[in-house]
Amino acid sequence: MLSLFKSNPTKKLEKRYSELLEQAMQAQRKGDIRTYSMLTAEAEEVHEQIKAIDAQKSQ
């Protein structure tokens, strides 16, 4: 019952991941490739964190 009120750590990371990808797409459309690559790299780091948390849950 109390697990109902626990926060889901992956939910926040998934939201951050999608925001970073959106920002990267906008930067790419504007022709700012440097910002695009930085945002994409940051999004990949967040994605790795999500995968690590999911792997931890499945064990």
mmCIF file of C-alpha atoms in Angstrom:
data_model
loop_
_atom_site.group_PDB
_atom_site.id
_atom_site.type_symbol
_atom_site.label_atom_id
_atom_site.label_comp_id
_atom_site.label_asym_id
_atom_site.label_seq_id
_atom_site.Cartn_x
_atom_site.Cartn_y
_atom_site.Cartn_z
ATOM 1 C CA MET A 1 0.000 0.000 0.000
ATOM 2 C CA LEU A 2 2.763 2.445 0.832
ATOM 3 C CA SER A 3 4.463 1.699 -2.468
ATOM 4 C CA LEU A 4 1.657 3.716 -4.003
ATOM 5 C CA PHE A 5 3.233 6.901 -2.669
ATOM 6 C CA LYS A 6 6.836 6.135 -3.619
ATOM 7 C CA SER A 7 8.237 8.226 -6.403
ATOM 8 C CA ASN A 8 9.359 6.524 -9.571
ATOM 9 C CA PRO A 9 12.965 7.619 -10.252
ATOM 10 C CA THR A 10 12.845 6.551 -13.890
ATOM 11 C CA LYS A 11 9.808 8.710 -14.607
ATOM 12 C CA LYS A 12 11.755 11.907 -13.900
ATOM 13 C CA LEU A 13 14.729 10.689 -15.926
ATOM 14 C CA GLU A 14 12.534 9.709 -18.865
ATOM 15 C CA LYS A 15 10.998 13.172 -18.864
ATOM 16 C CA ARG A 16 14.464 14.756 -18.807
ATOM 17 C CA TYR A 17 15.578 12.427 -21.629
ATOM 18 C CA SER A 18 12.690 13.430 -23.877
ATOM 19 C CA GLU A 19 13.228 17.126 -23.092
ATOM 20 C CA LEU A 20 16.895 16.869 -24.042
ATOM 21 C CA LEU A 21 16.064 15.114 -27.300
ATOM 22 C CA GLU A 22 13.504 17.794 -28.119
ATOM 23 C CA GLN A 23 16.019 20.564 -27.418
ATOM 24 C CA ALA A 24 18.627 18.743 -29.512
ATOM 25 C CA MET A 25 16.204 18.473 -32.416
ATOM 26 C CA GLN A 26 15.437 22.194 -32.229
ATOM 27 C CA ALA A 27 19.153 23.024 -32.144
ATOM 28 C CA GLN A 28 19.754 20.814 -35.181
ATOM 29 C CA ARG A 29 16.963 22.518 -37.088
ATOM 30 C CA LYS A 30 18.545 25.887 -36.355
ATOM 31 C CA GLY A 31 21.875 24.617 -37.663
ATOM 32 C CA ASP A 32 23.624 24.677 -34.279
ATOM 33 C CA ILE A 33 25.381 21.338 -34.568
ATOM 34 C CA ARG A 34 27.672 21.908 -31.571
ATOM 35 C CA THR A 35 24.708 22.374 -29.216
ATOM 36 C CA TYR A 36 22.927 19.462 -30.870
ATOM 37 C CA SER A 37 25.835 17.130 -30.190
ATOM 38 C CA MET A 38 26.206 18.317 -26.577
ATOM 39 C CA LEU A 39 22.507 17.809 -25.880
ATOM 40 C CA THR A 40 22.504 14.425 -27.569
ATOM 41 C CA ALA A 41 25.485 13.309 -25.480
ATOM 42 C CA GLU A 42 23.737 14.466 -22.306
ATOM 43 C CA ALA A 43 20.573 12.639 -23.363
ATOM 44 C CA GLU A 44 22.588 9.451 -23.873
ATOM 45 C CA GLU A 45 23.999 9.769 -20.340
ATOM 46 C CA VAL A 46 20.472 10.064 -18.966
ATOM 47 C CA HIS A 47 19.430 7.058 -21.041
ATOM 48 C CA GLU A 48 22.287 5.024 -19.533
ATOM 49 C CA GLN A 49 21.070 5.995 -16.047
ATOM 50 C CA ILE A 50 17.570 4.806 -16.937
ATOM 51 C CA LYS A 51 18.932 1.489 -18.204
ATOM 52 C CA ALA A 52 20.991 1.047 -15.025
ATOM 53 C CA ILE A 53 17.962 1.652 -12.807
ATOM 54 C CA ASP A 54 15.852 -0.757 -14.870
ATOM 55 C CA ALA A 55 18.567 -3.419 -14.653
ATOM 56 C CA GLN A 56 18.726 -2.924 -10.901
ATOM 57 C CA LYS A 57 14.962 -3.375 -10.606
ATOM 58 C CA SER A 58 14.947 -6.588 -12.615
ATOM 59 C CA GLN A 59 17.517 -8.261 -10.370
#
